[in-house]
Short mmCIF file of C-alpha atoms in Angstrom, two decimals:
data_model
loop_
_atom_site.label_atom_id
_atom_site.label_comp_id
_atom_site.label_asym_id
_atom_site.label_seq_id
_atom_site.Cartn_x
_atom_site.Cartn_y
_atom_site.Cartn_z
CA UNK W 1 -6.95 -28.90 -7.87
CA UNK W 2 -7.20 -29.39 -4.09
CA UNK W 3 -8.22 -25.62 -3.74
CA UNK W 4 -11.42 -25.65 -6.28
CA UNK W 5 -12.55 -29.16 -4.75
CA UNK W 6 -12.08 -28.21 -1.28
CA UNK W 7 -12.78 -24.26 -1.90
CA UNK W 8 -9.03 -23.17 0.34
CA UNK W 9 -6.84 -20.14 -0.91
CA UNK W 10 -3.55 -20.22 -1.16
CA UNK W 11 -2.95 -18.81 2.01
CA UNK W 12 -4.07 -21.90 3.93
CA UNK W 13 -2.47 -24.57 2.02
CA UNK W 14 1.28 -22.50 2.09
CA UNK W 15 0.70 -22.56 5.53
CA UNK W 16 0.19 -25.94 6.08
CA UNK W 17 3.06 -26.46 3.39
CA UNK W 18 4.86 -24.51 5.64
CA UNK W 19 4.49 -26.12 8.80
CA UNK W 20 5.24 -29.16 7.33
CA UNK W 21 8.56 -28.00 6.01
CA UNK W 22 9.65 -26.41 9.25
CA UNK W 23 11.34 -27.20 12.36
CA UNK W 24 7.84 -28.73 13.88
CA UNK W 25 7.99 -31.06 12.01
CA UNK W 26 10.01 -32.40 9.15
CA UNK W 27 13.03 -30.04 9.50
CA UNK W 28 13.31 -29.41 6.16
CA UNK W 29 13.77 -25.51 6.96
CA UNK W 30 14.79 -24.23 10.28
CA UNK W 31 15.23 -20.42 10.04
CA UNK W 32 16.29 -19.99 13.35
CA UNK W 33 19.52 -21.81 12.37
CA UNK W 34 20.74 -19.21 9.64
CA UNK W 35 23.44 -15.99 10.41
CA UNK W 36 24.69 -18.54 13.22
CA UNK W 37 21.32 -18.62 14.93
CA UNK W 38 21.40 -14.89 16.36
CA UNK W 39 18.08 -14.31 17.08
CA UNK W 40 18.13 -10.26 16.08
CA UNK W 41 19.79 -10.79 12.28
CA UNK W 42 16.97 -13.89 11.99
CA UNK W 43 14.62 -11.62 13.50
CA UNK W 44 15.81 -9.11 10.95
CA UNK W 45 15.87 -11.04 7.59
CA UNK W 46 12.40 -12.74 8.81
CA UNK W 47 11.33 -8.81 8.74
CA UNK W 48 12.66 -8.08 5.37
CA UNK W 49 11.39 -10.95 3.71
CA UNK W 50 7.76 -10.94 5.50
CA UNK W 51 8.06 -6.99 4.38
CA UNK W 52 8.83 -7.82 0.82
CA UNK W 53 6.23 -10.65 0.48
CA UNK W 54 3.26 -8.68 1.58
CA UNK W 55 4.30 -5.27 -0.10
CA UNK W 56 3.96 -8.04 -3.21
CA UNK W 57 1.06 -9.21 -2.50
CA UNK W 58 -0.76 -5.88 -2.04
CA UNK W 59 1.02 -4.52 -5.00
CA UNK W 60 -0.48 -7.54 -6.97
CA UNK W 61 -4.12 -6.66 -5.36
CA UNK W 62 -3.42 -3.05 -7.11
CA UNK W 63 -3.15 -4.34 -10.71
CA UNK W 64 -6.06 -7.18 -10.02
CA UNK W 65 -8.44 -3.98 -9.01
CA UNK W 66 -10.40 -2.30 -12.04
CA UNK W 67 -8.73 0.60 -13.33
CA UNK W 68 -8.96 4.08 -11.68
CA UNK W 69 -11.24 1.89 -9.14
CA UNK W 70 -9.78 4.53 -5.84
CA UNK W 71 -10.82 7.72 -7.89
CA UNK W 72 -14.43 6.16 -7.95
CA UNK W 73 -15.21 4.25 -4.98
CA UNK W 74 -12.57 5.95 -2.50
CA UNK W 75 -15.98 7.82 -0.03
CA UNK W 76 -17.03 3.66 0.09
CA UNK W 77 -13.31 2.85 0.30
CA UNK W 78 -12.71 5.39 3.22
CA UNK W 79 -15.99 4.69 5.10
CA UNK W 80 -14.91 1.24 5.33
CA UNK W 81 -11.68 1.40 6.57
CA UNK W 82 -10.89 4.45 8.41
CA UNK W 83 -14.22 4.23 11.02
CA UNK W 84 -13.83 0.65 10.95
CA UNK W 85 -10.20 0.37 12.04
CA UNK W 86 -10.25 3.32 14.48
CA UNK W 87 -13.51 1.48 16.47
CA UNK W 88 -11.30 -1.96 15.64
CA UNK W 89 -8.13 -0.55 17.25
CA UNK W 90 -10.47 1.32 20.57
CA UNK W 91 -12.30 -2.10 21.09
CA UNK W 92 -9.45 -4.49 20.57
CA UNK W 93 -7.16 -2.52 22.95
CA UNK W 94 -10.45 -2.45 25.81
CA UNK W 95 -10.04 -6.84 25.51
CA UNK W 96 -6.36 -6.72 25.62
CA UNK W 97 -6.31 -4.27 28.48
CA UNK W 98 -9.13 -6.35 30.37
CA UNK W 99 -6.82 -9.65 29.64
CA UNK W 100 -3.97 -8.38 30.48
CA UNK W 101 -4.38 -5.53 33.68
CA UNK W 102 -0.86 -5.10 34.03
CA UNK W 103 -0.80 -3.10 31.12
CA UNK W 104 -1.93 0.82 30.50
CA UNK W 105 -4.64 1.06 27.85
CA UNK W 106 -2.01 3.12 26.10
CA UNK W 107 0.48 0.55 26.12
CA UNK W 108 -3.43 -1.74 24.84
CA UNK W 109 -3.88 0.55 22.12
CA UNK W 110 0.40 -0.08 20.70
CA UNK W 111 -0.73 -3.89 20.94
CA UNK W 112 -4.15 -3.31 18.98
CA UNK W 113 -2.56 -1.27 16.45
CA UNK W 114 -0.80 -4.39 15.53
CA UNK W 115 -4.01 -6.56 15.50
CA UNK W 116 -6.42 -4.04 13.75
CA UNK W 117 -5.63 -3.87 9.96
CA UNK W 118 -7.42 -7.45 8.30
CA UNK W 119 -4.16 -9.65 6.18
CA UNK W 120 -4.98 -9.09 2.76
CA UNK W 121 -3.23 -12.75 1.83
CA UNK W 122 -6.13 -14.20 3.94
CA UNK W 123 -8.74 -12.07 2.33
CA UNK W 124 -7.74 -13.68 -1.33
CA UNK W 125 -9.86 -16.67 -0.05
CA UNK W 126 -13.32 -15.18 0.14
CA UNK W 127 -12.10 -12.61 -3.35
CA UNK W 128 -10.79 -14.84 -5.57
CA UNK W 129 -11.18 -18.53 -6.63
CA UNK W 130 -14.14 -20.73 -7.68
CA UNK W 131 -15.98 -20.13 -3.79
CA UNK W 132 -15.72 -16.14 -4.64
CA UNK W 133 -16.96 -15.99 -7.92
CA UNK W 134 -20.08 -17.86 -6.94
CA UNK W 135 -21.08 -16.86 -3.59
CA UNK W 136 -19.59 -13.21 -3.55
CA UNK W 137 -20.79 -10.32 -5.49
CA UNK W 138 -18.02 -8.82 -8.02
CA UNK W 139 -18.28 -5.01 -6.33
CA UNK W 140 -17.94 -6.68 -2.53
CA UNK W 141 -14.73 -8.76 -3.79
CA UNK W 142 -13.23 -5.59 -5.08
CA UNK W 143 -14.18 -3.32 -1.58
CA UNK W 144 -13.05 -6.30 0.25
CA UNK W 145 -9.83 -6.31 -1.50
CA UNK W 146 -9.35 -2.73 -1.71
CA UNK W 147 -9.82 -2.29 2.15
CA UNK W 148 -7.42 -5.20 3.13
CA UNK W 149 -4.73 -3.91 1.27
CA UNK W 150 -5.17 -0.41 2.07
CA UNK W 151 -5.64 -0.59 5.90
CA UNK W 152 -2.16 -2.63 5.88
CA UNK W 153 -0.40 0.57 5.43
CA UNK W 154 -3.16 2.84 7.23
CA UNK W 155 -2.51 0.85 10.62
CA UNK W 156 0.82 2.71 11.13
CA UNK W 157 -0.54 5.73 12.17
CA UNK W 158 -2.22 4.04 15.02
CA UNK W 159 0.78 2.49 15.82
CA UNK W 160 2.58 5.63 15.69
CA UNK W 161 0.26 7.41 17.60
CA UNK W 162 0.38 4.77 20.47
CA UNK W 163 4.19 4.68 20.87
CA UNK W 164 3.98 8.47 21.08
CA UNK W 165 1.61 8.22 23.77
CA UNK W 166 3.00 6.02 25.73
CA UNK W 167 6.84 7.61 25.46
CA UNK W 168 6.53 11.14 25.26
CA UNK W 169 5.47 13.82 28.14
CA UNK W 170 4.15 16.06 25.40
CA UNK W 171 1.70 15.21 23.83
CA UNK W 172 0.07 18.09 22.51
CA UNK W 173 3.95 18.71 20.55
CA UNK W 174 3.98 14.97 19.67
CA UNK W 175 0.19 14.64 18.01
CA UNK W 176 1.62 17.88 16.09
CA UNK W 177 4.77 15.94 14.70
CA UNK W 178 2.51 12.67 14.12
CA UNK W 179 0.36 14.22 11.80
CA UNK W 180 3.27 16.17 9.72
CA UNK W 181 5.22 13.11 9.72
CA UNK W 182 3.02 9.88 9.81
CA UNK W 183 -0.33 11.13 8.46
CA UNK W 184 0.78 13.62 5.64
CA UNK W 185 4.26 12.53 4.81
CA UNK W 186 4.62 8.69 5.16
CA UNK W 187 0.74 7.79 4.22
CA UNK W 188 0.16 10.38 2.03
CA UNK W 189 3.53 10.95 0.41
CA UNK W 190 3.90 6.97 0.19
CA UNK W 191 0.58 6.78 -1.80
CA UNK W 192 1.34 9.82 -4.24
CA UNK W 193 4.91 8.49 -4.35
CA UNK W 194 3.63 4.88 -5.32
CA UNK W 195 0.63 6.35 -8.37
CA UNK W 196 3.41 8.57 -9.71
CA UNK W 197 5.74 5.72 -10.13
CA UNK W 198 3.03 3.38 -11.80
CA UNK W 199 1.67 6.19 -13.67
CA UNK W 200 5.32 6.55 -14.78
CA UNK W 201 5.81 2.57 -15.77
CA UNK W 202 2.93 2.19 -17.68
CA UNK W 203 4.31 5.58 -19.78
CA UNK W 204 7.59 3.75 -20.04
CA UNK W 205 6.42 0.15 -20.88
CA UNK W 206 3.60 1.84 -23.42
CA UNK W 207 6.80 3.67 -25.10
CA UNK W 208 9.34 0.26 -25.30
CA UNK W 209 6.05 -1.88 -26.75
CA UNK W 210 5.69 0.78 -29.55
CA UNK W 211 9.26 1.01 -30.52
CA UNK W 212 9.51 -3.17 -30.44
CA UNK W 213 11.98 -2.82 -27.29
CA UNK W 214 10.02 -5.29 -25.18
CA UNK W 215 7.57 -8.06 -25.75
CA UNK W 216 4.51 -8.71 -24.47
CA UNK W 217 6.45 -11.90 -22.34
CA UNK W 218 8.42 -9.27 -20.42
CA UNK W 219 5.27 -7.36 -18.74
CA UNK W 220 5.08 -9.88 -15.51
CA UNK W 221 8.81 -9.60 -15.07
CA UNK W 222 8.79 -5.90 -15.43
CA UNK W 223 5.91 -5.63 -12.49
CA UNK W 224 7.95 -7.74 -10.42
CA UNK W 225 10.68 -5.31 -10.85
CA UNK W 226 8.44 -2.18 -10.20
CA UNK W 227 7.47 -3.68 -7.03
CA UNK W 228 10.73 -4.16 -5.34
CA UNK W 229 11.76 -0.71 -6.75
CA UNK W 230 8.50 1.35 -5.64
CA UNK W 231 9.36 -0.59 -1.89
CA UNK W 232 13.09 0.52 -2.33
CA UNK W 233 12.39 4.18 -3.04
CA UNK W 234 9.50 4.22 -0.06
CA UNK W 235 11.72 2.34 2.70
CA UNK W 236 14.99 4.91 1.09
CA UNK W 237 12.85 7.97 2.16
CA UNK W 238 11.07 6.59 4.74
CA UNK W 239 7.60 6.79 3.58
CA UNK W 240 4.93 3.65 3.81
CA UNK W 241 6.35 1.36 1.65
CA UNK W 242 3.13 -0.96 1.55
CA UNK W 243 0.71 1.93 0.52
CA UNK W 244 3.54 2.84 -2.10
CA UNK W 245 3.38 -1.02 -3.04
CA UNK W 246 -0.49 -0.97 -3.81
CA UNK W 247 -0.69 2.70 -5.25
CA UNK W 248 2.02 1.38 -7.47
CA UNK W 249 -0.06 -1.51 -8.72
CA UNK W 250 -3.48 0.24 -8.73
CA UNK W 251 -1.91 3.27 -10.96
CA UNK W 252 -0.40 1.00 -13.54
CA UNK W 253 -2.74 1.94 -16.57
#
């Protein structure tokens, strides 16, 4: 109720929620004093489970889009994010390179690859709820949504990219292996790898509901399960598990 009166998403009030319950304040929860407080296997289970939410999340932005809504609107879809976060990630590494002069605008550009792709948990707010539906058009929700979710995995190869600069004396070698292996097989494998495996559940699910082997009750459980599977497969063969995520829940027919 305190969401539609005061028009907040989710994302705000679980933060507050979360403040509250943390060390800051109440103590309820104190990460930093699990696995005996070692800061790199807190650092590491805070990765995992950050990694698992938000491959969720965009998975769950997948099913919530129309169907086959990429194969129509992918030249607005592309237009919006890949310009936009390449002129995102330039400009955002010229600030953090005139903030901070004792860093290389390559080592500016590893930092703005972090900063560039827009949190699609943040983006429910102005998408979904009672403020969305009357203030914001039903085709800008779904770009909106489309684009946060999909730049989330699309911001690696700017990352990549950066740390290759910045490490390697070859460069013209390196931008070679970056586009074989981040461009073609993580982003594009991990999206191909994540329609095939929705394409395949839906097949599966539509062939249990016709025999009587499942019941309607089981679908949410089931896309819970393809979720965490589709991020299993992507993060077992290294591909982009959080494009694999969304493909995976956009595919799902």
């Amino acid at each position: 109720m305190i969401d539609l009166k005061l028009y907040l998403g989710e994302a705000v009030l679980a933060t507050m929620f979360g403040v509250f319950i943390g060390p800051h304040m109440t103590n309820i929860i104190d990460p930093r004093s699990w696995a005996n407080g070692s800061p790199t296997v807190v650092n590491s289970i805070t990765l995992e489970v950050m990694r698992i939410a938000l491959a969720i999340g965009l998975f769950a932005i997948g099913v919530e889009l129309p169907k086959a809504y990429l194969a129509v609107h992918w030249k607005s879809l592309a237009i919006v994010v890949i310009p936009t976060m390449a002129f995102g990630w330039i400009v955002s590494a010229g600030f953090i390179f005139w903030l901070f002069p004792g860093l290389t605008y390559i080592s500016s550009l590893c930092i703005s690859a972090c900063l560039t792709p827009t949190d699609p948990i943040l983006a429910v707010a102005i998408t979904s709820g009672t403020f969305a539906v009357k203030h914001v058009p039903v085709n800008i929700r779904h770009l909106i949504a489309a684009e946060s979710a999909a730049n989330d995995g699309l911001a690696y190869p700017f990352l990549s990219i950066s740390i290759y600069l910045a490490t390697k004396a070859s460069t013209h070698d390196q931008t070679g292996y970056w586009f074989l292996a981040v461009c073609l097989y993580e982003v594009v494998f991990g999206t191909l790898l994540g329609a095939c495996l929705g394409i395949g559940f839906s097949r599966l699910m539509g062939f249990a509901k016709r025999k009587g082997l499942i019941d309607r009750e089981s679908y949410v459980v089931q896309y819970i399960a393809l979720a965490f599977l589709t991020i299993g497969i992507a993060i077992l063969l290294n591909s982009d598990d959080l494009l694999a995520a969304f493909a995976a829940g956009m595919y799902i027919l």
